Structures are given as structure tokens and as C-alpha cells.
mmCIF file of C-alpha atoms in Angstrom:
data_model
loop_
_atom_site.group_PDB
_atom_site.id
_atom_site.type_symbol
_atom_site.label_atom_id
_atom_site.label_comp_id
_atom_site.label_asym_id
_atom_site.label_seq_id
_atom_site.Cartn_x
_atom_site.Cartn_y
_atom_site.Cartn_z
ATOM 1 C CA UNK F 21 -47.670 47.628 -67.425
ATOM 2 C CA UNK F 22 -45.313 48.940 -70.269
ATOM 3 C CA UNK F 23 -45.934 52.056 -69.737
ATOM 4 C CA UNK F 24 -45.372 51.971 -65.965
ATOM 5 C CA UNK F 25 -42.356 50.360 -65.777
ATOM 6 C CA UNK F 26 -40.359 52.722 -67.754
ATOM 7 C CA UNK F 27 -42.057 55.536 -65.924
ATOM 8 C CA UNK F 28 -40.860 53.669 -62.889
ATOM 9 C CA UNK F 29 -37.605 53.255 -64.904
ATOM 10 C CA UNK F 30 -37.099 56.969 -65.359
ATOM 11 C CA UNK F 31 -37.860 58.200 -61.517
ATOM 12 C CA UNK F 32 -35.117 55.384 -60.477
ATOM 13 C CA UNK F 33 -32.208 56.881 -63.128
ATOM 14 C CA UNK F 34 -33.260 60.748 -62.435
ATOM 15 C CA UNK F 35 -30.905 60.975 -59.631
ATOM 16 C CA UNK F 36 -28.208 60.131 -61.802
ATOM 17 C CA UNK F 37 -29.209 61.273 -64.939
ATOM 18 C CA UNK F 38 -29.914 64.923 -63.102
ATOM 19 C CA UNK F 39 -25.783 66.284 -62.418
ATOM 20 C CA UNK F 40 -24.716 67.515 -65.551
ATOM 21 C CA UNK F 41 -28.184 66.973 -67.719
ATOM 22 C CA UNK F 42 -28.037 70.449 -68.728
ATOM 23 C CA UNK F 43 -24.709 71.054 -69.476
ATOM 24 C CA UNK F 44 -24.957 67.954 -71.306
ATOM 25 C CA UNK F 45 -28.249 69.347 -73.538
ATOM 26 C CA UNK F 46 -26.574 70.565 -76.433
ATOM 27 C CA UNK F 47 -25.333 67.378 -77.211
ATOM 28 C CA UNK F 48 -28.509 65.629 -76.554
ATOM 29 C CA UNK F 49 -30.139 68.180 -79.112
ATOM 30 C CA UNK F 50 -27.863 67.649 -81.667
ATOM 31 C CA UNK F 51 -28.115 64.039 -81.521
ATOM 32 C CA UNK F 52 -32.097 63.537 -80.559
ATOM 33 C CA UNK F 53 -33.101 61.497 -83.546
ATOM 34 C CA UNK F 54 -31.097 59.335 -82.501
ATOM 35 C CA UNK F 55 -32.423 59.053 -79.450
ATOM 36 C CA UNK F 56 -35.852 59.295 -80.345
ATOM 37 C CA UNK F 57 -35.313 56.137 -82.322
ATOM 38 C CA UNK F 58 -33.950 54.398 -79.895
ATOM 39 C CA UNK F 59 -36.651 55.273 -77.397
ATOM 40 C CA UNK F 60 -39.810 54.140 -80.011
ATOM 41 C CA UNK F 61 -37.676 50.997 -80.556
ATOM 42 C CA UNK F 62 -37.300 49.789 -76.913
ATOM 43 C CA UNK F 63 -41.113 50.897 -75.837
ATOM 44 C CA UNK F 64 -42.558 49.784 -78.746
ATOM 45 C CA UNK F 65 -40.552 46.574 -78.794
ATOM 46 C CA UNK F 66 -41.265 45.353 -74.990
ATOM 47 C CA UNK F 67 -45.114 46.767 -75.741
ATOM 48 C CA UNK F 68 -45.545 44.790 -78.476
ATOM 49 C CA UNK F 69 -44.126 41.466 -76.680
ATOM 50 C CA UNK F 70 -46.742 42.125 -74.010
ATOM 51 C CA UNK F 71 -49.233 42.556 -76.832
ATOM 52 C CA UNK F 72 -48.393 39.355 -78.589
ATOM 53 C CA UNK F 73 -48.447 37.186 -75.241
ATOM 54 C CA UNK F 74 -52.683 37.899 -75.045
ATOM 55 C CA UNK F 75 -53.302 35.624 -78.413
ATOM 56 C CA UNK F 76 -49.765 33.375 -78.427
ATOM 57 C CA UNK F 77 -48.591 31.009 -76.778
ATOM 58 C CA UNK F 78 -45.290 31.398 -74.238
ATOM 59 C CA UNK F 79 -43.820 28.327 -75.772
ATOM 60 C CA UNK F 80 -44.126 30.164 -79.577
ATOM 61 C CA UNK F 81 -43.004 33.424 -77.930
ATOM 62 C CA UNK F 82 -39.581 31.664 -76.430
ATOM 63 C CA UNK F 83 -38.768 30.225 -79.972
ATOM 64 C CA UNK F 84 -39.819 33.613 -81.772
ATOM 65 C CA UNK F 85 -37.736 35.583 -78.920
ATOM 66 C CA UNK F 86 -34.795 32.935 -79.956
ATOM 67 C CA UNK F 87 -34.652 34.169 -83.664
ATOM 68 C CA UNK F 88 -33.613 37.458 -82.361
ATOM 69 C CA UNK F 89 -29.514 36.344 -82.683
ATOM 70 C CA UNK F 90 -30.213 35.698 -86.621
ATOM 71 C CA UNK F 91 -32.765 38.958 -86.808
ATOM 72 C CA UNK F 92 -29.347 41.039 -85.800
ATOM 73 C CA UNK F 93 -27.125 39.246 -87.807
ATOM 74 C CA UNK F 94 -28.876 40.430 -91.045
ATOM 75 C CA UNK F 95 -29.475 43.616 -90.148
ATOM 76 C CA UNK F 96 -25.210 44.300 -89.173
ATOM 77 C CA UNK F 97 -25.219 42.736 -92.804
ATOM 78 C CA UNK F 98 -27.352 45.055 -93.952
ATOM 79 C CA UNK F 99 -26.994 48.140 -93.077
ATOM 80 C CA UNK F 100 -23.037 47.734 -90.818
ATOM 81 C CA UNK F 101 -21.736 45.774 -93.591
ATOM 82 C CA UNK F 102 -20.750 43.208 -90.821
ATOM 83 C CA UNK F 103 -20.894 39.595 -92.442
ATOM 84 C CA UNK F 104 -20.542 36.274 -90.492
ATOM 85 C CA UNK F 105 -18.503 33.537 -91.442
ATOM 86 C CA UNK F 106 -20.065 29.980 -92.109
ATOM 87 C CA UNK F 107 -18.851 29.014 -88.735
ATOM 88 C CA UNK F 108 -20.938 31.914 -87.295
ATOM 89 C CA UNK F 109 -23.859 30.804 -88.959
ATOM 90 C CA UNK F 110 -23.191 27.095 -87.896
ATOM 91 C CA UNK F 111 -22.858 28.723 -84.389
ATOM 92 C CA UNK F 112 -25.996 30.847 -84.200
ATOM 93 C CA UNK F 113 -27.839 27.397 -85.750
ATOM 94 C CA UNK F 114 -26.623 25.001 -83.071
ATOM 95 C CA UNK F 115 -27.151 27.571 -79.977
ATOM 96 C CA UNK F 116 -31.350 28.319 -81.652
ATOM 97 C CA UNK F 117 -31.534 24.459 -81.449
ATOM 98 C CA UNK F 118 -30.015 24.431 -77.950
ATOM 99 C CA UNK F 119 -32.848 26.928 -77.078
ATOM 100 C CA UNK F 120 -35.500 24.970 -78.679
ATOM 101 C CA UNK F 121 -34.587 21.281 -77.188
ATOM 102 C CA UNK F 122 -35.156 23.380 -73.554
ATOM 103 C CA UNK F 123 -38.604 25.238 -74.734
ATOM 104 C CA UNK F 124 -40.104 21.981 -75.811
ATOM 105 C CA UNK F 125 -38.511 19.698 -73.214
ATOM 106 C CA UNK F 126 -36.194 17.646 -75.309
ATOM 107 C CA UNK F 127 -39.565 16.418 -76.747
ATOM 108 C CA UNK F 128 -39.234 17.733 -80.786
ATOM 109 C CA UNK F 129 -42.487 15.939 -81.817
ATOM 110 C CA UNK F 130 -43.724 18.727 -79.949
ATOM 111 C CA UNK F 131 -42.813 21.376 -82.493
ATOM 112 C CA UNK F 132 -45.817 19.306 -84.734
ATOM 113 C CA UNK F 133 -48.306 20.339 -83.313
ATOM 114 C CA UNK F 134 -47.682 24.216 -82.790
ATOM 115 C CA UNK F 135 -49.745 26.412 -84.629
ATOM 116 C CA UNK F 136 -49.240 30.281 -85.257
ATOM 117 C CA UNK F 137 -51.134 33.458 -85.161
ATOM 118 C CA UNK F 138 -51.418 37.037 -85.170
ATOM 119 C CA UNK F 139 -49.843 37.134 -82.017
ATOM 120 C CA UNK F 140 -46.608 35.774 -83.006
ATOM 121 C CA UNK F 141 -46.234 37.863 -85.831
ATOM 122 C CA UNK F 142 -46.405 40.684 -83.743
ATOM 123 C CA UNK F 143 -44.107 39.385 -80.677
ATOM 124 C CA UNK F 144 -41.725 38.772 -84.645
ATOM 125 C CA UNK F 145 -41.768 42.841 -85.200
ATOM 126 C CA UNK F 146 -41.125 42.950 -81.429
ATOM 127 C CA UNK F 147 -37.909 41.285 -82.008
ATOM 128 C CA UNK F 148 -37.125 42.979 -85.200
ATOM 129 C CA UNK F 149 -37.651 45.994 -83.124
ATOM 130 C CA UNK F 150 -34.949 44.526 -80.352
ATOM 131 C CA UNK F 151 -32.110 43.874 -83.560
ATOM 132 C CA UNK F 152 -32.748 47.373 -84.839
ATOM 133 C CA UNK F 153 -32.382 49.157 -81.553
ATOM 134 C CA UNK F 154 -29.357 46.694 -81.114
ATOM 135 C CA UNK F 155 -27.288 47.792 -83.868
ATOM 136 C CA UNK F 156 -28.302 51.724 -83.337
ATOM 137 C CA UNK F 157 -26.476 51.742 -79.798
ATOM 138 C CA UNK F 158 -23.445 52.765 -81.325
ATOM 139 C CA UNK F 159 -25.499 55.933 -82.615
ATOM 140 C CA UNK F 160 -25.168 57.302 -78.605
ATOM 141 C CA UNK F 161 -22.039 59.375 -78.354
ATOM 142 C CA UNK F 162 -19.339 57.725 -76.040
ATOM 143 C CA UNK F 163 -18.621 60.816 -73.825
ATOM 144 C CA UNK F 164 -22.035 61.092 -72.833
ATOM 145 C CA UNK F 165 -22.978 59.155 -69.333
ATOM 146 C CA UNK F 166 -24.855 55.955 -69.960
ATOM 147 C CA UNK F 167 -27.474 56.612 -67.467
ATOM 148 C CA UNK F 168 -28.469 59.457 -68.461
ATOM 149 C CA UNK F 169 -28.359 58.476 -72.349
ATOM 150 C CA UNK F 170 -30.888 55.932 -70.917
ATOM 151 C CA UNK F 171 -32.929 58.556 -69.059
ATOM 152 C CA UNK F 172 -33.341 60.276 -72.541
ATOM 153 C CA UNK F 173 -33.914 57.511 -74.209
ATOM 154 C CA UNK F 174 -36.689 56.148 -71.843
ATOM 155 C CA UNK F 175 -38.650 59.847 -72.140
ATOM 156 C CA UNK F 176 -38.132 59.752 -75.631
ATOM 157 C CA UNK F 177 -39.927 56.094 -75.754
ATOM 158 C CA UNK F 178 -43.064 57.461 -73.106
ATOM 159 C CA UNK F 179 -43.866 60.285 -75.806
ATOM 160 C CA UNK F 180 -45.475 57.070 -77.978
ATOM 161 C CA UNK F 181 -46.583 54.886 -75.149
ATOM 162 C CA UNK F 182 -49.085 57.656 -73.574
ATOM 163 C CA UNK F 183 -51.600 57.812 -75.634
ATOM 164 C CA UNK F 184 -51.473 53.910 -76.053
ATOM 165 C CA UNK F 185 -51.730 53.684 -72.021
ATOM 166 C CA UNK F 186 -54.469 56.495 -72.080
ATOM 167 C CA UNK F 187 -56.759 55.044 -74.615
ATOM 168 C CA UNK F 188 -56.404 51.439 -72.563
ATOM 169 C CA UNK F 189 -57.397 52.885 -68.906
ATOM 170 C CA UNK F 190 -59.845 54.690 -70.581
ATOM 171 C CA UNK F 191 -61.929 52.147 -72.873
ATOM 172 C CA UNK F 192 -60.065 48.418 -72.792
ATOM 173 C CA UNK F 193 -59.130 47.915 -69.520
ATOM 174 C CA UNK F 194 -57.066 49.559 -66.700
ATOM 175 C CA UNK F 195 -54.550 48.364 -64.659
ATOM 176 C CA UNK F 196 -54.984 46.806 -61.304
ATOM 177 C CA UNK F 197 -53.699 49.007 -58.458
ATOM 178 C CA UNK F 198 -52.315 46.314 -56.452
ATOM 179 C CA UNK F 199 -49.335 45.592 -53.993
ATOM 180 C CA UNK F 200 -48.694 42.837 -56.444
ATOM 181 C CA UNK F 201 -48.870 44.914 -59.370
ATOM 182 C CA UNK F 202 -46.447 47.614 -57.922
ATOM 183 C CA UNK F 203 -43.934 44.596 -56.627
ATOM 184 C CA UNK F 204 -43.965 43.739 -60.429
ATOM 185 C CA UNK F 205 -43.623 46.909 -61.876
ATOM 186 C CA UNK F 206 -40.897 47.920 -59.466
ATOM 187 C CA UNK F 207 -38.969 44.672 -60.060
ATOM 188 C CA UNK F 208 -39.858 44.860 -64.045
ATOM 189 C CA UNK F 209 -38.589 48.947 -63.689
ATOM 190 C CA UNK F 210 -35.071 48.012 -61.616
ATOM 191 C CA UNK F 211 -34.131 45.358 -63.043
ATOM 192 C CA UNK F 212 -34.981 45.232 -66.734
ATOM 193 C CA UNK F 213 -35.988 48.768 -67.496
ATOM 194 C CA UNK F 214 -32.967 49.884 -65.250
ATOM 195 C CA UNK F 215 -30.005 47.296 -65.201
ATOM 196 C CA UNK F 216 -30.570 45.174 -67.940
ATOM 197 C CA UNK F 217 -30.922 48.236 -70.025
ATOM 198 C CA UNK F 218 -27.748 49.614 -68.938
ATOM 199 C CA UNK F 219 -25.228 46.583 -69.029
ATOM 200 C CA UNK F 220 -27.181 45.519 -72.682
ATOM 201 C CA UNK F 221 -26.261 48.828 -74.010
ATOM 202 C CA UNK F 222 -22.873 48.869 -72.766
ATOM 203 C CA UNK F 223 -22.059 45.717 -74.009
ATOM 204 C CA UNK F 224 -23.780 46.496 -77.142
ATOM 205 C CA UNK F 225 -20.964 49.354 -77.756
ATOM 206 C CA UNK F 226 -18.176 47.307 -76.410
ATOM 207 C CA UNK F 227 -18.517 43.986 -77.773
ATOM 208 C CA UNK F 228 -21.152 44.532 -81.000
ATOM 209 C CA UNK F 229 -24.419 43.593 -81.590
ATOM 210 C CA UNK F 230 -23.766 40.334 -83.559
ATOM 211 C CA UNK F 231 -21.698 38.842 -80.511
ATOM 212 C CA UNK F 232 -24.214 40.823 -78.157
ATOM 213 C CA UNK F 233 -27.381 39.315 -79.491
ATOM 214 C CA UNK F 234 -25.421 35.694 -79.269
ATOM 215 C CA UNK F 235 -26.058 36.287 -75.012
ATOM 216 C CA UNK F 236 -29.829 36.273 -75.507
ATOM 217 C CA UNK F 237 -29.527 32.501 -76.387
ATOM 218 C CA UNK F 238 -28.629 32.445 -72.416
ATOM 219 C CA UNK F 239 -32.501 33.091 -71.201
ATOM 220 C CA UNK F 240 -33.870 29.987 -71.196
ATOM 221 C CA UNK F 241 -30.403 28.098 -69.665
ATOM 222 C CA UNK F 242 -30.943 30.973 -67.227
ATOM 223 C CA UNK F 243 -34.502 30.156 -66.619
ATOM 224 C CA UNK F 244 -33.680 26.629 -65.832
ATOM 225 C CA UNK F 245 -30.955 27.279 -63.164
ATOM 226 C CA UNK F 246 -33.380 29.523 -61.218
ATOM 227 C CA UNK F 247 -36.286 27.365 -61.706
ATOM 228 C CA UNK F 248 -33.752 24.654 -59.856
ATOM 229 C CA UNK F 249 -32.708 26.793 -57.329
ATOM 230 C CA UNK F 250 -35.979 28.316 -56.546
ATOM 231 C CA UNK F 251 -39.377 26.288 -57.452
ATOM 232 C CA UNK F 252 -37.454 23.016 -56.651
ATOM 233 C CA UNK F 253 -37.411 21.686 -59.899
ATOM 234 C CA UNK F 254 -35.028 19.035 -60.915
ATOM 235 C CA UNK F 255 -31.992 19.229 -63.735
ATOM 236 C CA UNK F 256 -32.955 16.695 -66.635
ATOM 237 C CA UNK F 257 -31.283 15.361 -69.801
ATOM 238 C CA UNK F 258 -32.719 17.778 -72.153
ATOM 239 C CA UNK F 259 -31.303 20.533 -69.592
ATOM 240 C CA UNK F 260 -27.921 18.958 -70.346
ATOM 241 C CA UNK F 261 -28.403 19.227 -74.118
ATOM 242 C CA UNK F 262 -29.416 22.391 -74.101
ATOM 243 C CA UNK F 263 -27.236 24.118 -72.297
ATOM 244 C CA UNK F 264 -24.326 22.291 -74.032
ATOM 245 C CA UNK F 265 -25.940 23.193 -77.851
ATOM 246 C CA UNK F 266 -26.108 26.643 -76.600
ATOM 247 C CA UNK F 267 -22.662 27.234 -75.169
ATOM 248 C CA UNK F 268 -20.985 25.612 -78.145
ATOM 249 C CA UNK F 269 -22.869 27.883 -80.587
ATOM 250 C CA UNK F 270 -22.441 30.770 -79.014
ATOM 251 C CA UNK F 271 -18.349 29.683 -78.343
ATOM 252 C CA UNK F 272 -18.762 29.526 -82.321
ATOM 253 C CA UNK F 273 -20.007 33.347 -82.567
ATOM 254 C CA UNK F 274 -17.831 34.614 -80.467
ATOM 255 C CA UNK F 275 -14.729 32.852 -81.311
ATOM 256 C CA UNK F 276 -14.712 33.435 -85.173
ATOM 257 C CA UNK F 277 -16.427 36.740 -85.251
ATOM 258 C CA UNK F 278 -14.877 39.800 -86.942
ATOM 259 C CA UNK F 279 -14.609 43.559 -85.732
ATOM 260 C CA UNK F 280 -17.404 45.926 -86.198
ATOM 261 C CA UNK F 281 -17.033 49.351 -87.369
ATOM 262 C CA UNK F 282 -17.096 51.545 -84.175
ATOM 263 C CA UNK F 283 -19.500 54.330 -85.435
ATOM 264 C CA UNK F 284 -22.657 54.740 -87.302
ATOM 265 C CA UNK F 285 -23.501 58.212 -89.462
ATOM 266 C CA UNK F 286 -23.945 60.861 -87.497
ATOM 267 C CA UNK F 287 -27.254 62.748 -87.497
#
């Protein structure tokens, strides 16, 4: 299915990725580690959350996918010298519990009982792999077009993902030719591959990936107003909560945060 979609992904930005893509080579040259590392970041990351999913739980994959605000916050630390402010911190606390009283239903004796696994370990490095790729963005050179930067990036990321995809039709177990399957990875391809890609890296470089990463806190509330308007379910308390814990903290993040440095080394 990884594989796939950003196959998918690829044949949907060629049309605009195509005018100028050879003019534009030189500079793609000069700067492919770059892109190569970016590529085995966003395959590998979105592989390995698929991975974990087989032997975790979704309820430990939402809180996991939650830590990935405070993943990117150490690494802008770390390696962009980019520190947050106690408030920050306070912020990026209060929105994580936001996320967490919606994942477990306003019901915290919940948390009790969950147990972890190999799985979420590896859905962890999946969102390690998210925060690294997040504060690389501003590796991509700003006069080059950002879809085709993400066409690069996206063949760059298949080189890994073949033989992965090869050895699994071959011995584990193939995918399902389906119209369901290609409705999914079509939808999957457009628009997460395609436009979620494109407006995450954009803001990325525009707004940095500490106040970036602060918007992922927005999945679940998301989640909820769709499950409302679509499967008919109703809003509750912990709804309420939630979404309130979550816009505070991320007003915090985004309202006391600093400037980050507008370029990374060159290589």
C-alpha cells in the first residue's frame, strides 16, 4: 500500500513536475542528498506506521503519533539551536493532553490498562522519522518549484521501498487488486501523498517546524468533526475538552515562539 501510493503520488505530480525538470537538474544534482534524505524519511516513516499498526493498537498509535510535536521540538534544539520557552513547553503539554482526553474518550482510567509492544516502538521511529524530515525541509532550495521538489523527493523515497514491496508480493503477502484497494490508494496518493505533502512542506519553510508540528495536535479534533458530519456521531463533553486543551496549547506554541534560522548547511 506504501509503496503504491507514492507511485500513484508521482504519476499525479509528473505533469507538473515535467516543464522545466531538466533545466532545473543541475540544481537537483547538486543538492540530491538532500533529497535523498528526505525521500528515505517520508517512505520509510509512513511504511513503518503501516508496519506498526499489524501488532499495535490504533488507540497506542494516536497517542504515539501525538508525541510527534515534542519529538520536533528536541530535535530544532538539537541540531537548529531553536529552544522553546517554558510557556511552549506548557503549551505542547496541555494540547498532548487535549489529544489524549479525545483518544481515550474522556475516560483516563483507560490509559491503565494499555500495554505496549514492538509495534509501538516502531510506529515511535516512524515519528522520529516525521520530526527529522520536518526540520530538513528547509534543506530544499526556495527557487526550486515545490511540486517538483516533491516529485524528486517521492522517487528518491521508491529507490528503498522496492525491494521492501518486491520481497512482500513475492513471499508475505501481495496486495489485493481491488476497486476498493485502488479507491484507497488513489485517495491515500491525492490527498496525503499529493496535497498534504505539499501544503506540510510549505508551511514547514514558512512558519518552522516547531510551530508546524504544533498543527498535528489538530488530527484527532479533525477526526471528530468528520465523524459528526459523516457517520452521524454525536459531539460529547470530552469532545469539548479536547478540542479546548488543544487549541489553548497550541495558541501557547504559536504565540510565544521565537524565529527559526531560515537555512540549514548546504550540501
Amino acid at each position: 500500500l506504501s509503496f503504491w501510493r507514492w507511485v500513484v503520488g508521482a504519476l499525479i505530480l509528473l505533469p507538473f513536475a515535467a516543464p522545466g525538470l531538466r533545466a532545473a537538474l543541475p540544481r537537483y544534482r547538486q543538492h540530491w542528498r538532500s533529497f535523498a534524505l528526505l525521500g528515505c524519511l517520508v517512505s520509510g516513516s509512513t511504511t513503518l506506521v503501516l508496519v506498526g499498526l499489524n501488532f499495535t493498537s490504533a488507540t497506542n498509535t494516536s497517542l504515539i503519533n501525538a508525541v510527534q510535536p515534542t519529538l520536533t521540538a528536541l530535535l530544532c534544539w538539537l541540531f537548529l539551536r531553536d529552544r522553546l520557552n517554558a510557556v511552549q513547553w506548557l503549551g505542547i503539554a496541555v494540547a498532548f493532553g487535549g489529544v489524549a482526553q479525545m483518544i481515550v474518550r474522556g475516560q483516563w482510567q483507560l490509559l491503565v490498562g494499555l500495554t505496549f509492544n514492538g509495534g509501538d516502538l516502531i510506529v515511535l521511529l516512524a515519528m522520529l522519522g516525521f520530526a527529522t524530515y520536518a526540520i530538513n525541509i528547509r534543506r530544499i532550495p526556495r527557487d526550486l518549484k515545490g511540486p517538483q521538489s516533491l516529485f524528486v523527493i517521492i522517487l528518491f523515497g521508491l529507490v528503498p521501498l522496492l525491494p521492501f514491496y518486491a520481497l512482500e508480493a513475492a513471499v508475505y503477502r501481495p496486495v489485493p487488486f481491488s476497486s476498493h484497494t485502488v479507491a484507497a490508494v488513489i485517495a491515500l496518493a491525492l490527498l496525503v501523498s499529493v496535497l498534504g505533502m505539499l501544503m506540510w512542506t510549505r508551511g514547514n519553510q514558512l512558519i518552522g517546524p516547531n510551530r508546524a508540528a504544533a498543527y498535528m495536535n489538530l488530527l484527532p479534533l479533525f477526526g471528530a468533526m468528520l465523524a459528526v458530519m459523516f457517520l452521524g456521531e454525536n459531539i460529547a463533553f470530552y469532545h469539548v475538552v479536547g478540542a479546548v486543551m488543544i487549541v489553548g496549547g497550541m495558541w501557547l506554541v504559536l504565540r510565544f515562539g521565537g524565529v527559526l534560522p531560515q537555512t540549514l548547511p548546504r550540501t
